[in-house]
């Protein structure tokens, strides 16, 4: 079990957990009777594998710029965790592809965004460092959202009461707990290598816009491609309000209410989320226990 640092209760030694998940019994609507809530979460499976592989590559490039060994150790742990996250969500995509929900058209677009639009460029010197810093700022903003979602799913008892698939819940909570566990790393890396307040704020505005557009497009894609629905039901904003009230998705007020904190000059990710709760879940996660962690 990971141990909390008595000198800093929000810090643990980060390490990857070699988890595995069996999706052979996963139903298409793994929250029974709730295709909208199911696909609201399924959107994460579409974007996380490519997104987290991108995180890994950017952080590997940033590592030589970090002259704080404690932070460098956290980065190495972060990279290991994100690599496992990518492969674990890839398993869900592979399951969907094999069972009638072809994710490839949307995933191909996501891959293009991360590898081409946000990927490496033939730059040198200061221009190359500036492009790296821009991407680090964007990752810090995205990690604000992933930490929020991680804490939400750890708290979302309504998913259990709704009969959500246990294996999927373990994937989401294992991943969410690790997001809470390492929620400060991306922010601290950005602060260490650059740290300009204005760029941090711009990165959050960009991340919010891009994620909102992607989520809306992803929901339309999933509901249309769902082999059970056959395009008979379309996502609606009122579905987000309804499922948010039921606790099956985060409410839109909670989502957008989490954003302003990032703009505070004194913001730090440790101000939000519970490391102790994350560590406790990781000590009981079926997948983590099976992996020997």
Phi, psi and omega in degrees: 000133178297143184256135174290141177284116182299335178278342179209093186295351177262007181241133173231162174285116185278134175210151179283144176248122187278070186276159175222149181228140178259113183260011187297334182253012184286121176284159180299317177254088188283351162258106190304129177073010184229072180297324180296309180297320178302311184283336173302318178282323181301334176307324180300322180295331181287327187256335188291319181303309179290321180298317184281333171295323176295316175308312184301313182294319179294318181290328175297322179289330181281337187305319179295342180274355185263116181254015175254112188295325178297316178293321178299321177297318178297321180297317179297320176294318178301312181300317179297317180294315182295325178297319178291321177304313182302313183289328180292318177287332175300325178298325178291316178302315180299321178296313179300315181301326182277351184235033167095355176250096185281106183275351192300320181301319181283318181297325177299322178292319178298317179300317179299318181298312184285323185273329182259299183296317184252006183278190181293149178233153181284070181244160179224160173060226185297325181293321178294319179294322179297319178293323176296316181297318179301319181287325176296321178297319180294320178295320178301320178292316180297321180294336173297319178290317183294326176293320176301312180295323178298315178293322179300312185290331175295329183269347193280074177296338180299331177294321177294316181295332179279356179082026180300148182304130187293322180294318178296318178298322179293318176303310184296320183281325173299311179296314180299320179296320178291328176295319176293319181300319184251023189298338183269347192295309183298318179297316182291327176295314178300315180298324183289318185268343184208285170079014179289130185298316185297323180288326175299315180295317178298322181296323178291320177299316179294314181299318180297315181296312183295316181294323178297314179295315180298318182295318179298315180293321180295321178295317178298318180297311184295318181293325179285326183274347182302119183290344177276316182286326181052039175075008184284339182236133177249149178291141179228151179299326181293338175292324177294320178295315182296310182291331175295319178294327178283347182082013181272341170224161173295142177291152180297330177294319179293319181298304183285338176288341180278345187287315187304329181304326183295337182273352179290132180304327181266017182297142168213139184302334180295346180287350184226139179093160183242108176297320181299319179294319178298313180298320179297319179294317181297335177282347182239354181301126178305318181292317180294322177295320179295331179278356178089022180241000000 
